[in-house]
PDB file of C-alpha atoms in Angstrom:
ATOM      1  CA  UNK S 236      92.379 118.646  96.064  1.00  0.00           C
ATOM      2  CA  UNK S 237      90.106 117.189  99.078  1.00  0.00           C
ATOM      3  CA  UNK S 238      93.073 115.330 100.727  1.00  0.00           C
ATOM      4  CA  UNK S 239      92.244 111.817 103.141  1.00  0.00           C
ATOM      5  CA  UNK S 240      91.771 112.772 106.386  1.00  0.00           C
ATOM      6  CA  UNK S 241      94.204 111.426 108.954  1.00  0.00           C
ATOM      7  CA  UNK S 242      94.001 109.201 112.502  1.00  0.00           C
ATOM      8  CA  UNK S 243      96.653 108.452 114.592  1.00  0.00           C
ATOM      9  CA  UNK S 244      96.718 105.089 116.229  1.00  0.00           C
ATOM     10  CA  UNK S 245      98.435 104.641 119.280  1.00  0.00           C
ATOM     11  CA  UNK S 246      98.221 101.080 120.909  1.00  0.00           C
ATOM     12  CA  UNK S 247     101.000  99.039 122.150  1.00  0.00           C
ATOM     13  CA  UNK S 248      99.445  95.794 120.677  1.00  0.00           C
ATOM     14  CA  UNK S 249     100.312  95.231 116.718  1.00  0.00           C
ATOM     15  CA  UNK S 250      97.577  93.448 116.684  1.00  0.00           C
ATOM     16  CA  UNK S 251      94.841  96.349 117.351  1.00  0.00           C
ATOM     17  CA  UNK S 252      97.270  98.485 115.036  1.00  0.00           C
ATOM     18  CA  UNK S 253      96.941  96.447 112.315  1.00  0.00           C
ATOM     19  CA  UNK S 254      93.245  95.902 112.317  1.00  0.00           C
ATOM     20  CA  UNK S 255      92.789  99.481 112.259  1.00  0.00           C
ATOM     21  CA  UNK S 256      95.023 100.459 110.071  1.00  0.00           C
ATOM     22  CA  UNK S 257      93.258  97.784 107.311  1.00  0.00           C
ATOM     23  CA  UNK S 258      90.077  99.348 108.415  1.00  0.00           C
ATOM     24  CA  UNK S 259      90.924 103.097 108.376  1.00  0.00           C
ATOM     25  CA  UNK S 260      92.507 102.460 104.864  1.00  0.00           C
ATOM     26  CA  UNK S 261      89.590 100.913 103.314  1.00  0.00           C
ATOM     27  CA  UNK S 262      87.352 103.381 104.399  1.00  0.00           C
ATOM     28  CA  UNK S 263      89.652 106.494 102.728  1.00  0.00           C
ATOM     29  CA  UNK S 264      91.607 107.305 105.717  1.00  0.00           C
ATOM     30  CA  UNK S 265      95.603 107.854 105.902  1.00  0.00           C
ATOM     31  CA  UNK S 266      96.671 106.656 109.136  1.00  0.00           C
ATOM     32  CA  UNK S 267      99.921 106.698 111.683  1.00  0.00           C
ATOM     33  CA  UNK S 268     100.791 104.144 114.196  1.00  0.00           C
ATOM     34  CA  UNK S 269     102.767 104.741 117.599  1.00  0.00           C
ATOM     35  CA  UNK S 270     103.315 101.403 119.861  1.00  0.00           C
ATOM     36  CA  UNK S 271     103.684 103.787 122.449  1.00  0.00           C
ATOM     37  CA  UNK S 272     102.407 106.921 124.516  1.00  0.00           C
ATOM     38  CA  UNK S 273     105.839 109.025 123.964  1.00  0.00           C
ATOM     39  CA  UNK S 274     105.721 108.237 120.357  1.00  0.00           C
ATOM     40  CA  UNK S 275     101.697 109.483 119.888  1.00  0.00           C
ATOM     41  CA  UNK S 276     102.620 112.472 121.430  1.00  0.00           C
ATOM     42  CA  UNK S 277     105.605 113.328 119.303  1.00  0.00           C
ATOM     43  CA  UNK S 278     103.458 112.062 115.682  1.00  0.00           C
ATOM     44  CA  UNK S 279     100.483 114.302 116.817  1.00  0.00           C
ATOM     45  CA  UNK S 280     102.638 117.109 117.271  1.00  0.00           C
ATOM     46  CA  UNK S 281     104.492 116.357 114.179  1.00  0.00           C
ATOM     47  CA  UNK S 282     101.463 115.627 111.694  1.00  0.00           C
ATOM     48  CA  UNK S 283      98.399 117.246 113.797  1.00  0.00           C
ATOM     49  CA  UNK S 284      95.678 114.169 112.748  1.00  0.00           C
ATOM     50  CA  UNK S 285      92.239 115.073 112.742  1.00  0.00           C
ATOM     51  CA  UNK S 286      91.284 112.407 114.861  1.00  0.00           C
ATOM     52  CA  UNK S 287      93.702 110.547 117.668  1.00  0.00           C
ATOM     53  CA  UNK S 288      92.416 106.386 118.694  1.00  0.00           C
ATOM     54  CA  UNK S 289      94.543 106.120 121.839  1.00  0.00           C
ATOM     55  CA  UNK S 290      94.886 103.170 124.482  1.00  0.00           C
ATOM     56  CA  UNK S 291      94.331 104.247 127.653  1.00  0.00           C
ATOM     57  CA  UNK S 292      96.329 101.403 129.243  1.00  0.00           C
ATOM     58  CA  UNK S 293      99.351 102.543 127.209  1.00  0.00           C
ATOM     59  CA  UNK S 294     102.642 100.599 129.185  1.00  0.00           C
ATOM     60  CA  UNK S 295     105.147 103.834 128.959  1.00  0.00           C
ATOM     61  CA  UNK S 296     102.230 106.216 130.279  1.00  0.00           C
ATOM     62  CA  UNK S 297      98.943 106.258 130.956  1.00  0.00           C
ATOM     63  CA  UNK S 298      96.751 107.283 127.882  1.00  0.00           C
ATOM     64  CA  UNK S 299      94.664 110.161 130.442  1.00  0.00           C
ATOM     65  CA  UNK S 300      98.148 112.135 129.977  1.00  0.00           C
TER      66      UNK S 300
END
């Protein structure tokens, strides 16, 4: 079975999360969303997502880390 691939979102505004997560969706991607830096780090270690849209201006820590 050729499973979805998945992206992690991590932005802080729900805004940009939900955009993306309409658009990932309709174009056969699974997607998770993190509203902050701590909680990307701890989904991408959890899930391992084949591809990571971060915010670089992330308010718990900066998205560089």
């Amino acid at each position: 079975m050729n499973e979805k691939p998945l992206v992690l979102i991590v932005d802080d505004e729900p805004q940009i999360r939900r955009l993306l997560t309409v658009t990932l969706e309709a174009n056969a991607y699974r997607e998770l969303s993190a509203a902050s830096g701590h909680e990307g780090v701890v989904l991408a270690a959890q899930h391992r997502p084949a591809l990571v849209i971060l915010d670089l201006g992330l308010p718990d820590m900066s998205g560089q880390e």
